[in-house]
Amino acid sequence: MSLSSAFRAVGNDPGVITWRIEKMELALVPLCAHGNFYEGDCYVILSTRRVGSLLSQDIHFWIGKDSSQDEQSCAAIYAMQLDDYLGGSPVQHREVQYHESDTFRGYFKQGIIYKKGGVASGMRHVETNTYNVKRLLHVKGKRSIRAAEVEMSWDSFNRGDVFLLDLGKVIVQWNGPESSSGERLKAMLLAKDIRDRERGGRAEIGVIEGDKEAASPELMKVLQDTLGRRSIIQPAIPDEVIDQKQKSNITLYHVSDSSGQLAVTEVATRPLVQDLLNPDDCYILDQSGTKIYVWKGRGATKAEKQMAMSRALDFIRMKGYPSSTNVETVNDGAESAMFKQLFQKWTVKEQTVGLGKTFSVGKVAKVFQDKFDVTLLHTKPEVAARERMVDDGNGKVEVWRIENLELVPVEHRWYGFFYGGDCYLVLYTYEMHGKPHYILYIWQGRHASQDELAASAYQAAEVDQQFEGAPVQVRVTMGKEPRHFMAIFKGKLVIFEGGTSRKGNTEPDPPVRLFQIQGHDKSNTKAVEVPAFTSSLNSNDVFLLRTQAEHYLWFGKGSSGDERAMAKELAGLLCEGVENTVAEGQEPAEFWDLLGGKTPYASDKRLQEILEVQSRLFECSNKTGRFTVTEITDFTQDDLSPGDVMLLDTWDQAGKSYEQVKEELGGAAAVTRVTADMRDTTLPLNSEPKYYPLEVLLKNQSQELPEDVNPAKKENYLSERDFVSVFGITRGQFAALPGWKQLQMKKEKGLF
């Protein structure tokens, strides 16, 4: 696979992309297999997060314990090339099996699974619905768990950890008597993740409490039938504890190879100050061998930057540190939060102090961020990389709409108008170094038909072929348009909730429409249609209320002068005639009548403001005898454990407890069904699943569903073809969605 093809999967959408090194080339790992790593292979992982309107990216190359030296070198080279492809702004990490960084483990909330074998032994990442499985997983860890395949024997068990016996359609969890409730919960969530992502929801889970085995005789019989007669369980294995005092001992070194040999000179020890870093040099920050950081100054040569990772490995060997030592390389101006916190004080140039310039109008505080200046794109490449802005948006733009599954050109005067019932392709052409470059945006309305969604992807492939694979394809989610996409329409981007722009459309416009207008310059302004109710208003923004007779431009108390000026320009496009400007708190009675009456709406900046800062979660503990605070990276609500004390700069509620999740598995009824399936010789563990036509599954319980259909999991009984036809995505992609999104889609299709 060529690099251009391998990196085509890279876009602006937050998430994790994983590639495996296969015959020294990059191969994309399917979403349903994320978190599974073969011990004989190496991988490259890209994490993209959105912090406010900015993108934050990390590149990791992961080394399996049985991988070859050639594969390890290949992964390092691809990681460096991916960094170049993204403009040099990502943070790079070297990860070694069993010694992954907290950042890396944080991507896989349900845990990491180590699998035996690799490419050389013919092992491949399979798609959803594979039941030919027989393995024992040793699950270890409290915050970020790791599961390794171990020998199918009672000798593999110990009293302090959790074990999963995975038999394809049946997963049995055995909890060591000395394991904590947090470990049991994490293991259970991993078992559910295996069921949902790898088995399409078609697996039963049973749980055995190691200190109450007599309460689960059927499940114990399953274990003994598979593993043999139960033997004495080994004592608990203590978790590895890193000395916090050791982690606090940090040393900064200046690195040079001007003499032809690596020369390392100690610069300072803690406390460190930012001024010690010369932007023309490279430095190594040594955290007592527990982690190594390499800082690359923006004035360093390209060769010096490319050698950063190899210099770190030379340093590790010179110091006699373990080869598994974690390495992170950071760029001048794009340092990670973990790196910056090791300095006494860290100041970002041209950044607002604290949360920005803050002032109050009434009870609403508005936070303003630094304006984005497109002239910085060429003078400051790191800005272009961070914003994913290839230029200032002044290139050539062509727009097509999907109509009758074909491409129909959109009239130039309607450029920037997008309807939720349609799909569009936007081809952007710009020049770099005298050569044309292309970006093909695929904009898909949330109310477009499945045929149109499929046609937009097909037509994008056709356009891509016309340009011999040169365009970078970017899928744009309605309402989440990236900054460059907004910039090419010069502040005249309008998103209509529904409807279509096709000729001959007879559907009348709604009598009342409400648009939320956001942005303070032509590179980031857009109007998005929202429900025409008072509850849609927000004191920090500008809204346009459009009717067939009158138009109101409503200024929230927290909106800025620039935002109001851009809103006036955009309102001129949407309204025939002059709109009335209304300040919050001075609305006429007619205004509220058009919105269905005055009701409460968002007026607290905390609920609506998107800050250009990253929320951070910390776990507090004194288990080691001294009070320690550990950061939890890429956190979600599931990281909030009822048994821990956490610090969070926002608010949320704790996730489900171990007992709640266990109860969801079905209790005694689920256990009975598991053992019945195991004993039923007419139903092999790896038999093909039974499917039903959609019209059968659309019946409710009173209309007599087939006996073996679980009414809460009707989607599991659709064939693969019917599943894609109904939901528009594969079963694996569906399983990767948040639970609320799955439920919403099932309700929309009548399958709940």
mmCIF file with all atom_site columns, C-alpha atoms in Angstrom, residues 361-443:
data_model
loop_
_atom_site.group_PDB
_atom_site.id
_atom_site.type_symbol
_atom_site.label_atom_id
_atom_site.label_alt_id
_atom_site.label_comp_id
_atom_site.label_asym_id
_atom_site.label_entity_id
_atom_site.label_seq_id
_atom_site.pdbx_PDB_ins_code
_atom_site.Cartn_x
_atom_site.Cartn_y
_atom_site.Cartn_z
_atom_site.occupancy
_atom_site.B_iso_or_equiv
_atom_site.pdbx_formal_charge
_atom_site.auth_seq_id
_atom_site.auth_comp_id
_atom_site.auth_asym_id
_atom_site.auth_atom_id
_atom_site.pdbx_PDB_model_num
ATOM 1  C CA . VAL A 1 361 ? -22.885 41.528 30.976  1.00 0.00 ? 361 VAL A CA 1
ATOM 2  C CA . GLY A 1 362 ? -25.695 40.878 33.375  1.00 0.00 ? 362 GLY A CA 1
ATOM 3  C CA . LYS A 1 363 ? -25.135 37.356 34.688  1.00 0.00 ? 363 LYS A CA 1
ATOM 4  C CA . VAL A 1 364 ? -23.408 35.919 31.627  1.00 0.00 ? 364 VAL A CA 1
ATOM 5  C CA . ALA A 1 365 ? -19.633 35.830 31.237  1.00 0.00 ? 365 ALA A CA 1
ATOM 6  C CA . LYS A 1 366 ? -18.334 35.463 27.696  1.00 0.00 ? 366 LYS A CA 1
ATOM 7  C CA . VAL A 1 367 ? -14.876 34.052 27.010  1.00 0.00 ? 367 VAL A CA 1
ATOM 8  C CA . PHE A 1 368 ? -13.160 35.356 23.881  1.00 0.00 ? 368 PHE A CA 1
ATOM 9  C CA . GLN A 1 369 ? -10.353 33.442 22.246  1.00 0.00 ? 369 GLN A CA 1
ATOM 10 C CA . ASP A 1 370 ? -7.529  34.759 20.081  1.00 0.00 ? 370 ASP A CA 1
ATOM 11 C CA . LYS A 1 371 ? -8.711  35.426 16.544  1.00 0.00 ? 371 LYS A CA 1
ATOM 12 C CA . PHE A 1 372 ? -7.461  33.209 13.776  1.00 0.00 ? 372 PHE A CA 1
ATOM 13 C CA . ASP A 1 373 ? -5.334  35.108 11.246  1.00 0.00 ? 373 ASP A CA 1
ATOM 14 C CA . VAL A 1 374 ? -5.069  33.335 7.885   1.00 0.00 ? 374 VAL A CA 1
ATOM 15 C CA . THR A 1 375 ? -1.909  35.301 7.094   1.00 0.00 ? 375 THR A CA 1
ATOM 16 C CA . LEU A 1 376 ? -0.167  33.156 9.715   1.00 0.00 ? 376 LEU A CA 1
ATOM 17 C CA . LEU A 1 377 ? -0.591  30.015 7.636   1.00 0.00 ? 377 LEU A CA 1
ATOM 18 C CA . HIS A 1 378 ? 2.646   30.394 5.700   1.00 0.00 ? 378 HIS A CA 1
ATOM 19 C CA . THR A 1 379 ? 4.697   32.288 8.295   1.00 0.00 ? 379 THR A CA 1
ATOM 20 C CA . LYS A 1 380 ? 3.743   29.845 11.041  1.00 0.00 ? 380 LYS A CA 1
ATOM 21 C CA . PRO A 1 381 ? 3.387   26.291 9.643   1.00 0.00 ? 381 PRO A CA 1
ATOM 22 C CA . GLU A 1 382 ? 2.485   24.949 13.076  1.00 0.00 ? 382 GLU A CA 1
ATOM 23 C CA . VAL A 1 383 ? -0.705  27.050 12.997  1.00 0.00 ? 383 VAL A CA 1
ATOM 24 C CA . ALA A 1 384 ? -1.692  25.554 9.647   1.00 0.00 ? 384 ALA A CA 1
ATOM 25 C CA . ALA A 1 385 ? -0.997  22.068 10.932  1.00 0.00 ? 385 ALA A CA 1
ATOM 26 C CA . ARG A 1 386 ? -2.944  22.579 14.149  1.00 0.00 ? 386 ARG A CA 1
ATOM 27 C CA . GLU A 1 387 ? -5.960  24.046 12.348  1.00 0.00 ? 387 GLU A CA 1
ATOM 28 C CA . ARG A 1 388 ? -5.688  21.601 9.399   1.00 0.00 ? 388 ARG A CA 1
ATOM 29 C CA . MET A 1 389 ? -5.771  24.694 7.151   1.00 0.00 ? 389 MET A CA 1
ATOM 30 C CA . VAL A 1 390 ? -3.862  24.021 3.924   1.00 0.00 ? 390 VAL A CA 1
ATOM 31 C CA . ASP A 1 391 ? -4.398  27.639 2.831   1.00 0.00 ? 391 ASP A CA 1
ATOM 32 C CA . ASP A 1 392 ? -6.679  30.639 3.407   1.00 0.00 ? 392 ASP A CA 1
ATOM 33 C CA . GLY A 1 393 ? -9.604  29.230 1.398   1.00 0.00 ? 393 GLY A CA 1
ATOM 34 C CA . ASN A 1 394 ? -9.054  31.305 -1.766  1.00 0.00 ? 394 ASN A CA 1
ATOM 35 C CA . GLY A 1 395 ? -8.653  28.301 -4.067  1.00 0.00 ? 395 GLY A CA 1
ATOM 36 C CA . LYS A 1 396 ? -11.088 26.991 -6.677  1.00 0.00 ? 396 LYS A CA 1
ATOM 37 C CA . VAL A 1 397 ? -14.385 25.571 -5.383  1.00 0.00 ? 397 VAL A CA 1
ATOM 38 C CA . GLU A 1 398 ? -16.786 23.213 -7.201  1.00 0.00 ? 398 GLU A CA 1
ATOM 39 C CA . VAL A 1 399 ? -19.990 21.901 -5.607  1.00 0.00 ? 399 VAL A CA 1
ATOM 40 C CA . TRP A 1 400 ? -22.246 19.033 -6.703  1.00 0.00 ? 400 TRP A CA 1
ATOM 41 C CA . ARG A 1 401 ? -25.448 17.677 -5.204  1.00 0.00 ? 401 ARG A CA 1
ATOM 42 C CA . ILE A 1 402 ? -26.437 13.989 -5.271  1.00 0.00 ? 402 ILE A CA 1
ATOM 43 C CA . GLU A 1 403 ? -29.627 13.773 -7.304  1.00 0.00 ? 403 GLU A CA 1
ATOM 44 C CA . ASN A 1 404 ? -31.098 10.480 -8.554  1.00 0.00 ? 404 ASN A CA 1
ATOM 45 C CA . LEU A 1 405 ? -27.810 8.943  -7.384  1.00 0.00 ? 405 LEU A CA 1
ATOM 46 C CA . GLU A 1 406 ? -25.862 11.096 -9.869  1.00 0.00 ? 406 GLU A CA 1
ATOM 47 C CA . LEU A 1 407 ? -23.820 14.300 -9.526  1.00 0.00 ? 407 LEU A CA 1
ATOM 48 C CA . VAL A 1 408 ? -25.643 17.525 -10.429 1.00 0.00 ? 408 VAL A CA 1
ATOM 49 C CA . PRO A 1 409 ? -23.693 20.832 -10.381 1.00 0.00 ? 409 PRO A CA 1
ATOM 50 C CA . VAL A 1 410 ? -24.965 23.414 -7.881  1.00 0.00 ? 410 VAL A CA 1
ATOM 51 C CA . GLU A 1 411 ? -25.442 26.944 -9.214  1.00 0.00 ? 411 GLU A CA 1
ATOM 52 C CA . HIS A 1 412 ? -22.668 29.234 -8.036  1.00 0.00 ? 412 HIS A CA 1
ATOM 53 C CA . ARG A 1 413 ? -25.095 31.602 -6.317  1.00 0.00 ? 413 ARG A CA 1
ATOM 54 C CA . TRP A 1 414 ? -26.171 28.739 -4.025  1.00 0.00 ? 414 TRP A CA 1
ATOM 55 C CA . TYR A 1 415 ? -22.645 27.804 -2.980  1.00 0.00 ? 415 TYR A CA 1
ATOM 56 C CA . GLY A 1 416 ? -22.567 27.532 0.805   1.00 0.00 ? 416 GLY A CA 1
ATOM 57 C CA . PHE A 1 417 ? -26.241 26.510 1.174   1.00 0.00 ? 417 PHE A CA 1
ATOM 58 C CA . PHE A 1 418 ? -26.515 22.926 2.425   1.00 0.00 ? 418 PHE A CA 1
ATOM 59 C CA . TYR A 1 419 ? -29.778 21.091 3.113   1.00 0.00 ? 419 TYR A CA 1
ATOM 60 C CA . GLY A 1 420 ? -30.132 18.252 5.606   1.00 0.00 ? 420 GLY A CA 1
ATOM 61 C CA . GLY A 1 421 ? -32.101 16.154 3.120   1.00 0.00 ? 421 GLY A CA 1
ATOM 62 C CA . ASP A 1 422 ? -29.272 16.164 0.548   1.00 0.00 ? 422 ASP A CA 1
ATOM 63 C CA . CYS A 1 423 ? -25.687 15.019 0.105   1.00 0.00 ? 423 CYS A CA 1
ATOM 64 C CA . TYR A 1 424 ? -22.993 17.132 -1.558  1.00 0.00 ? 424 TYR A CA 1
ATOM 65 C CA . LEU A 1 425 ? -19.462 16.816 -2.900  1.00 0.00 ? 425 LEU A CA 1
ATOM 66 C CA . VAL A 1 426 ? -17.198 19.865 -2.650  1.00 0.00 ? 426 VAL A CA 1
ATOM 67 C CA . LEU A 1 427 ? -13.930 19.749 -4.622  1.00 0.00 ? 427 LEU A CA 1
ATOM 68 C CA . TYR A 1 428 ? -11.370 22.302 -3.488  1.00 0.00 ? 428 TYR A CA 1
ATOM 69 C CA . THR A 1 429 ? -8.285  22.950 -5.638  1.00 0.00 ? 429 THR A CA 1
ATOM 70 C CA . TYR A 1 430 ? -5.252  24.880 -4.417  1.00 0.00 ? 430 TYR A CA 1
ATOM 71 C CA . GLU A 1 431 ? -1.632  25.244 -5.469  1.00 0.00 ? 431 GLU A CA 1
ATOM 72 C CA . MET A 1 432 ? 1.449   24.330 -3.461  1.00 0.00 ? 432 MET A CA 1
ATOM 73 C CA . HIS A 1 433 ? 4.975   24.595 -4.858  1.00 0.00 ? 433 HIS A CA 1
ATOM 74 C CA . GLY A 1 434 ? 3.492   25.230 -8.290  1.00 0.00 ? 434 GLY A CA 1
ATOM 75 C CA . LYS A 1 435 ? 1.477   22.003 -8.349  1.00 0.00 ? 435 LYS A CA 1
ATOM 76 C CA . PRO A 1 436 ? -2.293  21.559 -7.939  1.00 0.00 ? 436 PRO A CA 1
ATOM 77 C CA . HIS A 1 437 ? -3.537  19.800 -4.800  1.00 0.00 ? 437 HIS A CA 1
ATOM 78 C CA . TYR A 1 438 ? -7.098  18.691 -4.073  1.00 0.00 ? 438 TYR A CA 1
ATOM 79 C CA . ILE A 1 439 ? -9.427  18.187 -1.123  1.00 0.00 ? 439 ILE A CA 1
ATOM 80 C CA . LEU A 1 440 ? -12.716 16.389 -1.732  1.00 0.00 ? 440 LEU A CA 1
ATOM 81 C CA . TYR A 1 441 ? -15.250 17.121 1.006   1.00 0.00 ? 441 TYR A CA 1
ATOM 82 C CA . ILE A 1 442 ? -18.203 14.706 1.308   1.00 0.00 ? 442 ILE A CA 1
ATOM 83 C CA . TRP A 1 443 ? -21.037 16.505 3.116   1.00 0.00 ? 443 TRP A CA 1
#
